[in-house]
Structures are given as structure tokens and as C-alpha cells.
CSV table of C-alpha atoms in Angstrom, one decimal:
chain,number,residue,atom,x,y,z
A,151,MET,CA,134.7,191.7,-8.8
A,152,ASN,CA,133.0,189.9,-5.9
A,153,TYR,CA,134.8,186.9,-3.6
A,154,ASP,CA,133.2,185.7,-0.5
A,155,ILE,CA,136.6,186.2,0.8
A,156,ILE,CA,139.2,188.7,0.8
A,157,VAL,CA,142.2,188.2,3.0
A,158,ILE,CA,144.8,191.3,3.6
A,159,GLY,CA,148.3,189.6,3.8
A,160,SER,CA,149.9,186.1,2.7
A,161,GLY,CA,151.6,185.2,5.9
A,162,PRO,CA,150.8,181.9,7.6
A,163,GLY,CA,147.4,183.7,8.7
A,164,GLY,CA,146.3,184.8,5.3
A,165,TYR,CA,147.6,182.1,3.1
A,166,VAL,CA,145.7,179.4,5.9
A,167,ALA,CA,142.5,181.5,6.0
A,168,ALA,CA,142.5,181.5,2.2
A,169,ILE,CA,143.2,177.7,1.6
A,170,ARG,CA,140.8,176.5,4.3
A,171,ALA,CA,137.9,178.7,2.7
A,172,SER,CA,138.6,177.7,-0.6
A,173,GLN,CA,138.6,173.9,0.9
A,174,LEU,CA,135.0,175.1,2.4
A,175,GLY,CA,134.1,176.2,-1.2
A,176,MET,CA,134.0,179.9,-1.1
A,177,ASN,CA,135.5,181.8,-3.9
A,178,VAL,CA,138.7,183.7,-2.4
A,179,ALA,CA,141.4,186.3,-3.0
A,180,VAL,CA,144.3,187.5,-0.9
A,181,VAL,CA,145.7,191.0,-1.3
A,182,GLU,CA,149.7,191.1,-0.9
A,183,ARG,CA,152.1,194.1,-1.3
A,184,ALA,CA,155.2,191.7,-1.5
A,185,GLU,CA,155.9,188.2,-1.0
A,186,ILE,CA,153.9,185.5,-1.3
A,187,GLY,CA,154.2,184.0,2.3
A,188,GLY,CA,154.4,187.1,4.3
A,189,ILE,CA,157.2,187.8,6.8
A,190,CYS,CA,157.3,184.3,8.4
A,191,LEU,CA,158.7,182.5,4.7
A,192,ASN,CA,160.1,185.1,3.1
A,193,TRP,CA,162.1,187.2,6.7
A,194,GLY,CA,161.2,185.3,10.2
A,195,CYS,CA,161.0,181.5,10.3
A,196,ILE,CA,161.9,179.7,7.4
A,197,PRO,CA,165.4,181.9,6.3
A,198,THR,CA,166.3,182.5,10.1
A,199,LYS,CA,166.0,178.0,10.8
A,200,SER,CA,168.2,177.9,7.4
A,201,LEU,CA,170.6,180.1,8.5
A,202,LEU,CA,170.8,177.9,12.1
A,203,LYS,CA,171.1,175.0,10.2
A,204,SER,CA,174.3,175.9,8.9
A,205,ALA,CA,175.5,177.5,11.8
A,206,GLN,CA,175.1,174.1,13.0
A,207,VAL,CA,176.5,172.0,10.3
A,208,PHE,CA,179.7,174.9,10.9
A,209,ASP,CA,179.9,174.0,14.4
A,210,TYR,CA,179.6,169.9,14.3
A,211,ILE,CA,182.3,170.7,11.8
A,212,LYS,CA,184.9,172.9,14.3
A,213,HIS,CA,184.3,170.4,16.7
A,214,SER,CA,184.6,166.8,14.6
A,215,GLU,CA,187.7,165.8,16.3
A,216,ASN,CA,185.0,164.8,19.1
A,217,TYR,CA,183.5,162.9,17.3
A,218,GLY,CA,186.5,160.9,16.3
A,219,ILE,CA,186.8,163.1,13.0
A,220,SER,CA,189.7,165.4,11.6
A,221,VAL,CA,188.3,168.1,9.1
A,222,GLU,CA,191.4,170.8,7.7
A,223,ASN,CA,191.0,173.8,6.4
A,224,TYR,CA,187.3,174.5,7.2
A,225,LYS,CA,185.6,177.8,6.6
A,226,ALA,CA,182.2,179.7,7.0
A,227,ASP,CA,181.5,181.1,3.0
A,228,PHE,CA,178.8,184.1,4.2
A,229,SER,CA,177.5,184.8,1.5
A,230,LYS,CA,176.7,181.2,0.1
A,231,ILE,CA,175.2,181.2,3.4
A,232,ILE,CA,172.6,183.5,2.9
A,233,GLU,CA,172.3,182.4,-0.8
A,234,ARG,CA,171.2,179.0,0.6
A,235,SER,CA,168.8,180.8,3.4
A,236,ARG,CA,167.5,183.2,0.3
A,237,GLY,CA,166.8,180.1,-1.9
A,238,ILE,CA,164.9,178.4,0.8
A,239,ALA,CA,162.3,180.9,1.3
A,240,SER,CA,161.7,181.5,-2.1
A,241,GLN,CA,161.3,177.5,-2.4
A,242,MET,CA,158.8,178.0,0.1
A,243,SER,CA,156.8,181.1,-1.1
A,244,LYS,CA,156.4,179.5,-4.9
A,245,GLY,CA,155.0,176.9,-2.4
A,246,VAL,CA,152.1,178.4,-1.4
A,247,GLN,CA,152.1,179.8,-4.7
A,248,TYR,CA,150.8,176.7,-6.2
A,249,LEU,CA,149.3,175.7,-3.3
A,250,PHE,CA,146.9,179.0,-4.3
A,251,LYS,CA,146.8,177.8,-7.6
A,252,LYS,CA,145.3,174.7,-6.9
A,253,ASN,CA,142.9,175.7,-4.9
A,254,LYS,CA,142.0,178.6,-7.5
A,255,ILE,CA,142.5,181.3,-4.8
A,256,THR,CA,143.3,185.1,-6.9
A,257,VAL,CA,146.4,187.0,-5.9
A,258,LEU,CA,145.9,191.0,-6.1
A,259,GLN,CA,149.2,192.4,-5.8
A,260,GLY,CA,149.7,195.5,-4.0
A,261,PHE,CA,148.6,197.4,-1.1
A,262,GLY,CA,144.9,196.2,0.8
A,263,LYS,CA,143.0,198.5,2.8
A,264,LEU,CA,139.4,198.9,4.0
A,265,ALA,CA,137.0,201.2,1.8
A,266,GLY,CA,133.5,200.8,2.9
A,267,LYS,CA,130.9,198.1,3.7
A,268,ASN,CA,132.5,194.8,2.6
A,269,THR,CA,135.1,197.2,-0.1
A,270,VAL,CA,138.7,196.7,-0.3
A,271,GLU,CA,140.5,198.6,-2.1
A,272,VAL,CA,144.1,197.8,-3.8
A,273,THR,CA,146.7,200.0,-5.0
A,274,ASP,CA,149.6,198.2,-7.1
A,275,ALA,CA,153.1,199.6,-7.6
A,276,GLU,CA,152.4,202.3,-10.0
A,277,GLY,CA,150.0,203.7,-7.8
A,278,ASN,CA,147.0,202.5,-9.9
A,279,ILE,CA,143.9,201.5,-7.6
A,280,GLU,CA,141.6,198.6,-8.4
A,281,THR,CA,138.1,197.7,-6.3
A,282,TYR,CA,137.0,194.7,-4.8
A,283,THR,CA,134.0,193.6,-2.7
A,284,ALA,CA,133.5,190.5,-0.9
A,285,LYS,CA,131.1,189.1,2.0
A,286,HIS,CA,133.7,189.1,4.4
A,287,ILE,CA,137.1,190.1,4.6
A,288,ILE,CA,140.4,189.0,6.8
A,289,LEU,CA,143.1,191.2,8.0
A,290,ALA,CA,146.3,189.5,8.7
A,291,THR,CA,148.6,192.5,7.9
A,292,GLY,CA,150.8,190.8,10.2
A,293,SER,CA,154.0,192.9,12.1
A,294,ARG,CA,156.8,194.8,11.8
A,295,SER,CA,160.9,194.7,13.5
A,296,LYS,CA,159.7,197.2,16.5
A,297,GLU,CA,161.9,200.8,16.6
A,298,LEU,CA,163.3,202.0,19.6
A,299,PRO,CA,163.0,205.8,20.3
A,300,ASN,CA,166.7,205.9,20.9
A,301,LEU,CA,167.5,203.2,18.5
A,302,LYS,CA,166.5,204.8,15.0
A,303,GLN,CA,167.4,202.0,12.1
A,304,ASP,CA,169.2,203.0,8.9
A,305,GLY,CA,169.2,199.6,7.6
A,306,LYS,CA,172.9,199.8,7.1
A,307,LYS,CA,175.0,200.1,10.3
A,308,ILE,CA,172.1,200.3,13.3
A,309,ILE,CA,169.4,197.6,11.3
A,310,GLY,CA,166.1,194.8,11.8
A,311,TYR,CA,165.9,191.5,11.3
A,312,ARG,CA,165.4,191.6,7.8
A,313,GLU,CA,168.6,193.2,6.9
A,314,ALA,CA,170.3,190.8,9.2
A,315,LEU,CA,169.3,188.4,6.8
A,316,THR,CA,170.6,189.6,4.0
A,317,LEU,CA,174.2,191.6,4.6
A,318,LYS,CA,176.4,191.6,2.2
A,319,LYS,CA,179.0,190.6,4.3
A,320,GLN,CA,179.8,189.0,7.7
A,321,PRO,CA,180.8,191.3,10.3
A,322,GLU,CA,183.4,191.4,12.4
A,323,SER,CA,181.4,192.7,15.5
A,324,MET,CA,178.3,193.4,16.5
A,325,ILE,CA,175.5,194.1,19.3
A,326,VAL,CA,172.1,192.8,19.7
A,327,VAL,CA,169.6,194.8,21.5
A,328,GLY,CA,166.8,192.4,23.2
A,329,SER,CA,167.2,188.9,23.8
A,330,GLY,CA,163.8,187.3,22.5
A,331,ALA,CA,163.3,184.2,20.3
A,332,ILE,CA,164.7,187.1,17.3
A,333,GLY,CA,167.8,188.2,19.3
A,334,THR,CA,168.9,185.2,20.9
A,335,GLU,CA,168.5,183.2,17.6
A,336,LEU,CA,170.2,186.0,15.0
A,337,ALA,CA,173.1,186.5,17.8
A,338,PHE,CA,173.7,182.7,18.2
A,339,PHE,CA,174.1,182.4,14.7
A,340,TYR,CA,176.3,185.1,13.8
A,341,ASN,CA,178.6,184.2,16.9
A,342,SER,CA,179.1,180.8,15.8
A,343,ILE,CA,180.1,182.0,12.2
A,344,GLY,CA,182.8,184.2,13.9
A,345,THR,CA,181.3,187.6,14.4
A,346,GLN,CA,182.2,189.1,18.1
A,347,VAL,CA,178.9,189.4,19.4
A,348,THR,CA,177.2,191.1,22.8
A,349,LEU,CA,173.8,190.6,23.7
A,350,VAL,CA,171.9,193.4,25.6
A,351,GLU,CA,168.8,192.4,27.7
A,352,PHE,CA,167.1,195.3,29.5
A,353,LEU,CA,165.5,192.5,32.1
A,354,PRO,CA,167.5,190.3,34.4
A,355,ASN,CA,167.4,187.2,32.3
A,356,VAL,CA,167.7,186.4,28.5
A,357,LEU,CA,164.9,184.9,27.0
A,358,PRO,CA,162.8,186.8,29.8
A,359,LEU,CA,159.5,185.3,29.1
A,360,GLU,CA,160.8,181.6,29.5
A,361,ASP,CA,160.6,179.9,33.2
A,362,GLU,CA,163.4,180.9,34.8
A,363,ASP,CA,165.3,178.1,35.4
A,364,VAL,CA,165.3,178.1,31.3
A,365,SER,CA,166.7,181.5,31.1
A,366,LYS,CA,169.6,181.1,33.4
A,367,GLN,CA,170.4,177.6,31.4
A,368,ILE,CA,170.2,179.9,28.5
A,369,GLY,CA,172.4,182.2,29.4
A,370,ARG,CA,174.8,180.0,30.9
A,371,SER,CA,175.0,178.1,27.2
A,372,LEU,CA,175.4,181.4,25.5
A,373,LYS,CA,178.2,182.6,27.7
A,374,LYS,CA,179.6,179.1,27.0
A,375,ALA,CA,179.6,180.2,23.5
A,376,LYS,CA,181.6,183.1,23.9
A,377,ILE,CA,178.7,185.4,23.5
A,378,LYS,CA,179.1,188.1,25.9
A,379,VAL,CA,176.0,188.4,27.4
A,380,MET,CA,174.6,191.9,29.4
A,381,VAL,CA,171.4,191.8,31.3
A,382,SER,CA,170.1,194.8,33.2
A,383,SER,CA,171.3,196.6,31.0
A,384,ALA,CA,169.8,199.1,28.3
A,385,VAL,CA,171.2,200.6,25.0
A,386,GLU,CA,171.4,204.9,26.2
A,387,ASN,CA,172.0,205.4,22.5
A,388,VAL,CA,174.5,204.6,19.7
A,389,GLU,CA,176.6,207.2,17.5
A,390,ILE,CA,178.4,206.6,14.0
A,391,LYS,CA,182.2,207.3,13.9
A,392,ASN,CA,184.8,206.2,11.7
A,393,ASP,CA,182.5,203.5,10.2
A,394,LYS,CA,181.9,201.9,13.9
A,395,CYS,CA,178.9,201.8,15.9
A,396,VAL,CA,179.8,203.0,19.3
A,397,ALA,CA,177.1,201.9,21.9
A,398,THR,CA,176.9,203.9,25.2
A,399,ILE,CA,175.1,201.4,27.1
A,400,ASN,CA,173.9,201.2,31.2
A,401,SER,CA,174.3,197.9,32.5
A,402,LYS,CA,173.5,197.4,36.6
A,403,GLY,CA,173.3,201.5,37.1
A,404,LYS,CA,177.0,201.8,35.2
A,405,GLU,CA,177.6,203.5,31.9
A,406,LEU,CA,180.2,202.2,29.5
A,407,GLN,CA,180.7,202.3,25.8
A,408,ILE,CA,181.1,199.0,22.9
A,409,GLU,CA,182.3,199.5,20.0
A,410,ALA,CA,180.5,197.0,17.2
A,411,GLU,CA,180.5,196.9,13.2
A,412,ILE,CA,176.6,196.1,13.1
A,413,VAL,CA,173.6,196.7,16.2
A,414,LEU,CA,171.3,194.5,15.6
A,415,SER,CA,167.9,195.9,17.2
A,416,ALA,CA,165.2,193.0,18.0
A,417,ALA,CA,163.7,194.3,20.3
A,418,GLY,CA,160.2,192.7,19.5
A,419,VAL,CA,157.9,193.7,16.6
A,420,VAL,CA,154.9,196.2,16.1
A,421,PRO,CA,151.2,195.5,14.8
A,422,ASN,CA,151.0,196.8,10.8
A,423,LEU,CA,147.8,198.8,11.0
A,424,GLU,CA,149.0,202.0,9.4
A,425,ASN,CA,146.9,202.6,6.3
A,426,THR,CA,144.7,199.5,6.4
A,427,GLY,CA,141.3,201.7,6.3
A,428,ILE,CA,140.8,200.2,10.3
A,429,GLU,CA,139.9,203.6,12.0
A,430,GLU,CA,137.9,205.2,9.1
A,431,ALA,CA,135.7,202.1,9.5
A,432,GLY,CA,135.6,202.8,13.0
A,433,ILE,CA,137.1,199.2,14.2
A,434,GLU,CA,137.9,198.8,17.7
A,435,LEU,CA,141.1,198.9,19.3
A,436,GLU,CA,142.7,197.5,22.8
A,437,ASN,CA,146.0,198.1,23.7
A,438,GLY,CA,147.6,198.9,20.6
A,439,LYS,CA,145.6,195.7,18.7
A,440,ILE,CA,142.7,194.7,16.9
A,441,LYS,CA,139.8,193.9,19.3
A,442,VAL,CA,138.3,190.8,18.4
A,443,ASP,CA,135.9,188.1,19.9
A,444,ASP,CA,136.6,183.8,20.5
A,445,PHE,CA,136.7,184.1,16.6
A,446,TYR,CA,138.2,186.9,15.7
A,447,ARG,CA,135.0,188.8,14.7
A,448,THR,CA,135.9,192.5,14.7
A,449,ASN,CA,133.2,195.2,16.0
A,450,ILE,CA,132.2,195.8,12.2
A,451,GLU,CA,130.0,192.7,10.7
A,452,GLY,CA,132.1,191.2,8.3
A,453,VAL,CA,135.1,192.2,9.1
A,454,TYR,CA,138.0,190.2,11.5
A,455,ALA,CA,141.3,190.0,12.2
A,456,ILE,CA,144.2,187.6,13.0
A,457,GLY,CA,148.0,187.0,13.7
A,458,ASP,CA,150.3,189.8,15.1
A,459,ILE,CA,147.5,192.6,15.2
A,460,VAL,CA,145.0,190.9,17.5
A,461,HIS,CA,145.6,189.6,20.9
A,462,GLY,CA,147.6,186.5,21.9
A,463,GLN,CA,151.2,185.1,21.0
A,464,ALA,CA,152.8,186.5,17.7
A,465,LEU,CA,153.5,183.3,16.5
A,466,ALA,CA,153.2,181.6,13.0
A,467,HIS,CA,151.4,178.8,14.0
A,468,VAL,CA,148.9,180.7,16.5
A,469,ALA,CA,148.4,183.0,13.1
A,470,SER,CA,147.8,180.0,11.2
A,471,ALA,CA,145.4,178.3,14.0
A,472,GLU,CA,143.1,181.4,14.5
A,473,ALA,CA,142.9,181.3,10.9
A,474,ILE,CA,141.3,177.9,10.3
A,475,CYS,CA,139.2,178.8,13.5
A,476,CYS,CA,137.8,181.9,11.9
A,477,VAL,CA,137.3,180.9,8.4
A,478,GLU,CA,135.5,177.5,9.7
A,479,LYS,CA,133.1,179.8,11.7
A,480,ILE,CA,132.3,181.9,8.6
A,481,ALA,CA,131.3,178.9,7.0
A,482,GLY,CA,129.0,178.1,9.7
A,483,LEU,CA,131.0,175.1,11.5
A,484,ASN,CA,131.8,174.9,15.1
A,485,PRO,CA,135.2,175.1,15.8
A,486,GLU,CA,136.7,175.2,19.4
A,487,PRO,CA,137.9,178.7,20.7
A,488,ILE,CA,141.8,178.8,20.6
A,489,ASP,CA,143.1,178.3,24.0
A,490,TYR,CA,146.4,180.4,24.2
A,491,GLY,CA,147.2,179.1,27.8
A,492,LYS,CA,148.1,175.7,25.9
A,493,VAL,CA,150.8,177.6,22.7
A,494,PRO,CA,154.0,176.3,22.5
A,495,GLY,CA,156.8,178.3,22.0
A,496,ALA,CA,160.5,177.2,20.4
A,497,VAL,CA,163.4,179.0,20.4
A,498,TYR,CA,166.2,176.9,18.0
A,499,THR,CA,169.5,178.6,19.6
A,500,VAL,CA,172.0,175.6,20.6
A,501,PRO,CA,170.4,174.3,22.8
A,502,GLU,CA,166.9,174.8,22.0
A,503,VAL,CA,164.3,176.0,23.9
A,504,ALA,CA,159.9,174.9,23.9
A,505,SER,CA,157.8,175.4,26.0
A,506,VAL,CA,154.0,175.4,27.0
A,507,GLY,CA,151.8,176.0,29.6
A,508,LEU,CA,152.3,177.8,33.3
A,509,SER,CA,156.1,178.1,34.1
A,510,GLU,CA,156.8,177.5,37.8
A,511,LYS,CA,156.3,180.9,38.9
A,512,ALA,CA,153.3,181.9,36.8
A,513,ALA,CA,151.2,178.5,38.4
A,514,LYS,CA,152.6,179.6,42.1
A,515,GLU,CA,151.2,182.8,41.7
A,516,LYS,CA,147.9,181.7,40.1
A,517,GLY,CA,147.6,179.6,43.6
A,518,TYR,CA,148.8,176.0,42.9
A,519,GLU,CA,150.7,173.9,45.2
A,520,VAL,CA,153.4,172.2,42.5
A,521,LYS,CA,155.4,169.1,41.9
A,522,ILE,CA,158.3,169.6,39.8
A,523,GLY,CA,159.8,166.8,37.8
A,524,LYS,CA,162.8,167.5,36.0
A,525,PHE,CA,165.6,165.4,34.1
A,526,PRO,CA,169.0,167.1,33.3
A,527,TYR,CA,170.2,166.0,29.8
A,528,THR,CA,173.9,165.0,31.5
A,529,ALA,CA,171.7,161.5,32.2
A,530,SER,CA,170.7,161.5,28.8
A,531,GLY,CA,172.0,158.4,26.9
A,532,LYS,CA,171.0,160.2,23.3
A,533,ALA,CA,172.4,163.2,24.7
A,534,THR,CA,175.5,161.9,25.6
A,535,ALA,CA,176.4,159.9,22.5
A,536,ALA,CA,175.1,162.7,20.4
A,537,GLY,CA,177.5,165.1,22.1
A,538,ASN,CA,175.1,167.5,23.7
A,539,ARG,CA,174.7,167.6,27.2
A,540,ASP,CA,173.2,170.9,27.8
A,541,GLY,CA,169.9,171.0,29.0
A,542,PHE,CA,167.2,169.4,30.4
A,543,ILE,CA,163.2,168.6,30.8
A,544,LYS,CA,161.1,170.3,33.3
A,545,LEU,CA,157.4,169.3,33.9
A,546,VAL,CA,155.1,171.8,36.5
A,547,PHE,CA,152.4,169.4,37.9
A,548,ASP,CA,149.3,170.1,40.0
A,549,ALA,CA,150.2,168.8,43.4
A,550,LYS,CA,146.5,167.9,44.4
A,551,THR,CA,145.4,166.4,41.1
A,552,ASP,CA,148.9,165.1,39.0
A,553,GLU,CA,147.2,167.6,35.8
A,554,LEU,CA,150.2,168.8,34.2
A,555,LEU,CA,150.2,172.4,34.3
A,556,GLY,CA,153.8,173.2,32.1
A,557,ALA,CA,156.2,172.2,30.4
A,558,HIS,CA,160.0,173.8,29.6
A,559,PHE,CA,162.9,172.4,27.7
A,560,VAL,CA,165.9,173.5,27.0
A,561,GLY,CA,168.6,171.0,25.0
A,562,LEU,CA,168.9,169.3,21.6
A,563,ASN,CA,165.7,168.4,19.5
A,564,VAL,CA,163.1,169.8,22.0
A,565,THR,CA,161.6,171.8,19.4
A,566,GLU,CA,160.5,168.6,18.1
A,567,MET,CA,159.3,167.1,21.6
A,568,ILE,CA,157.3,169.8,23.0
A,569,ALA,CA,154.5,168.6,20.8
A,570,GLU,CA,154.0,165.8,23.2
A,571,ALA,CA,153.5,168.3,26.0
A,572,VAL,CA,151.0,170.4,23.9
A,573,VAL,CA,148.6,167.2,23.2
A,574,SER,CA,148.9,166.1,26.7
A,575,LEU,CA,147.9,169.4,28.4
A,576,LYS,CA,145.6,169.5,25.7
A,577,LEU,CA,143.6,166.6,26.7
A,578,GLY,CA,144.1,167.0,30.7
A,579,ALA,CA,147.5,164.6,31.0
A,580,LYS,CA,149.0,163.5,35.0
A,581,GLY,CA,152.2,162.9,35.9
A,582,HIS,CA,151.8,158.7,35.6
A,583,ASP,CA,149.9,159.7,32.2
A,584,LEU,CA,153.7,160.1,30.8
A,585,ILE,CA,155.1,157.9,33.3
A,586,LYS,CA,153.3,155.0,32.0
A,587,SER,CA,153.7,155.9,28.5
A,588,ILE,CA,156.6,153.9,26.8
A,589,HIS,CA,159.0,155.6,25.4
A,590,PRO,CA,162.0,154.4,23.0
A,591,HIS,CA,164.9,153.9,24.2
A,592,PRO,CA,167.4,155.7,24.0
A,593,THR,CA,166.0,159.1,22.5
A,594,MET,CA,165.6,162.6,23.8
A,595,SER,CA,162.1,162.4,24.1
A,596,GLU,CA,162.8,159.4,26.7
A,597,ALA,CA,163.8,162.4,29.3
A,598,ILE,CA,160.2,163.7,29.6
A,599,SER,CA,158.7,160.4,31.3
A,600,GLU,CA,162.2,160.4,33.2
A,601,ALA,CA,161.1,164.3,34.4
A,602,ALA,CA,157.4,162.5,35.4
A,603,ALA,CA,159.5,160.1,37.1
A,604,ALA,CA,161.6,162.5,39.2
A,605,ALA,CA,158.1,164.0,40.1
A,606,TYR,CA,157.0,161.2,41.7
A,607,ASP,CA,160.6,160.2,43.2
A,608,GLU,CA,160.6,157.8,40.8
A,609,VAL,CA,163.3,155.9,38.7
A,610,ILE,CA,162.8,154.3,34.9
A,611,HIS,CA,166.5,154.3,33.1
A,612,ILE,CA,168.6,156.3,31.3
């Protein structure tokens, strides 16, 4: 059968591309070999947020006396927490299926690959092969857990993030290798419900891609939560002895061994490009990813690529934005290319982390003379009332033009607050635009205007 667009992959890039294409009047099919919604809905963003919410509720119960409430005989039921998470993932996947049906999008269940000009070959679970054609083909195959050479995953004792979301029983101890968003979030979850967690990071700070002040704060918060944090450290190998993982770790030049029930490898992701037909089609790669232009066109006419398999941050909201840009260009509209310097990031630990734009260090390296505004959560009335005073709001301004260059938040609710900084950055807001924009009091969000005021030695209120 012939379609206007075939999308291979139904994650936040693929399903958004399909829905937008249908809205613009195109006949669309989506190829998916697993669950509709891809990794994000089923094995990433959504189920992890469910786990973290359970951890947050449990943490509130553990400290309920701080709020004048006594709770007796409380416990975390690991199997029910996992069950809730899987239920939410299933619910969201069904939501995407409903949108596909509503928008008359055909789902082709199976493994899709390029098979010649304007042609996609789909192999189902029984090995049957069907061939479909389309004027435009969008590759949105996403990524998977990166497997380190000295840390081969067996899915039982040495696991990736997928297995971490569906363990049959709660481990007594766990070593988490890698302190990016996936590693820190899962370390926080398991620690919160009582697992003894060791977090191992090769670089000098946890969340190493964040502003240095943010990285140091989250490192302190993780240690405060009784997570053993080992930076400037590397797992050299893991041996299974008596049903335990014995990890040999080189930490700042010293070799030591740590025993744990489970080792979670969370050292990033790799793009799913194998067996997709890109080599046979002659699609050009760059640094292990598909090379595309500003509108996600590959070097082969009629073939496009979005999401984790192209340049840019491997984030769900980036894939969705790329999908819309790509499809609108195909439809003859005039979309604005994505500015990857203005993409927000978020980490859902306690405290949360959110950022957008240049860090202080990056701004200085680019030659900017910077002005820094910082406001601590310890001075926030709302944060104090909430009982979560760890964190701060940090803003980076161009000292010559007063234009906002970057925003770096750590604290309660900051993943909801970062959007203000994203819009401000996109619109070229200056320091006094933020100061003079009235924020409701008392809220955590007023800390943004307070941080801007601090950059100019002005005081508003707390």
C-alpha cells in the first residue's frame, strides 16, 4: 500500500510526526516493533516519573513528623510501586493508540527498514514480510542503553534501565554506574525506598553536563540522602560471586572492591541504527548518527531522520520538536529551525534539576563578560513552608547587554519553573525584564525574579 508518509518508530518523535502529518492532511502509517509510544512512554520518561512520585510520597511519610503528622507502620511495597508504574505506562501508550485511531493513522506492527527508493519493508513477529511505499519516510528509531565493554549486561545481575523498571523484588544493595539523568534518578528512587545505593561517576562531578554549582549541590543532596557517591571513579570489572556482584572500582587512583546485589549500567544511550537499511541506502552518518540538515532531510531524497539518531540532545521533547519541524517542512510550511542552545533539560531527583542555555563556565569560554544572579531556596518562604530548602536559582547574564544567557535551577518544582527561562531566552529577555515581571508571592517561581535582582544588587522580598 502507498502512503504519503511512513514513520519508522512510535516514540515521542515518531508519534508526534505521524499525528502532525495527519493533521496536515497526509495519509500516514507508523511502523512499530514493540509498544506504541516507544521507550519514553513505556520504558523511560513516564514510568520513571511514576517511580519517583512513589519515592517522593514515601519520603514525605518518613518525615511526616516534620509537618506535625504521625504515621505508624508505614512501608514501601516494591511490587505495587512497580505495578503502578507499569499501569501508568500502559495507560499513556493506549492514549497514543487512541490518537492514532482518531487521526486515521495506520499502525504497521513489526520491524521496519528501508528497502529501496520510497520503500519500507516490515517484518512481523512470525517473520512475515510486507512491503509498503511512501513519498516520504521518517526514521525515528530512538536509542537504547549503552553497554560498556567491561560491563556486559546480562539482564539479571548487571542490568540496564529497562530491567531496573521491572525488577521482581527490591534489591538490598545496588551500584549505579553513571550519574547522568537516568543514573541519578534511579539511584534516588532505589535509595528512597531503602536500597543501599552506590553511585559511580567517571567525571569529577555528578550530573557533569550541568552548571558546576548545580552539580556540586546535587552531589551534596545525594550524599545527604545517604547515597554513597564516588566521583572520578571507574568500574573496571564486575564478577558474580555467590549471587552477588563484586565490582572492582578505580577511585581517584585507588583500587577497591564493592559488593552489591545488582549493578545498574546507566552510562548513556546509543542510537538504534542496526538493520535499518541505512547503509544499503547510502545514508550519510556523522559521529555515529545520521547526518541531516536543519529540516531533518538526509542526503537521500525522501528520507528523513529525527530524535536520538541525529545530532542534538537525546531528549523526548527535542524529538517531538524535530518531528513537527520536519513534517511541517514536508507539508510546504515554513517552520523555524530548532535552536539547540535553547533546549531545556530536567532531572527529577529530590531536589530537582532544570537548566537551559549557557552555563557560567560555557559563557566565559565563549568570551562573554558575565553577570551572575543567584537566589537560595533557604531564603524562599514557599520552599521553607514546603520543607524543601535545598537548592537555588542561578541566572547568567551578558554583563554588556544584560541579556539572559542561561538559567540553572536546583530545588523543589524547578522542572515546572524552567519554562519561564526558556521563553525569556527565546525572546531575548534582559535582567530587568525578569525583575519587573510580577511573580506571585509566595511561590518558588518568584525566586527567578529574586535571582535577577541579585545580579543587579537589587532586593525585592522573600
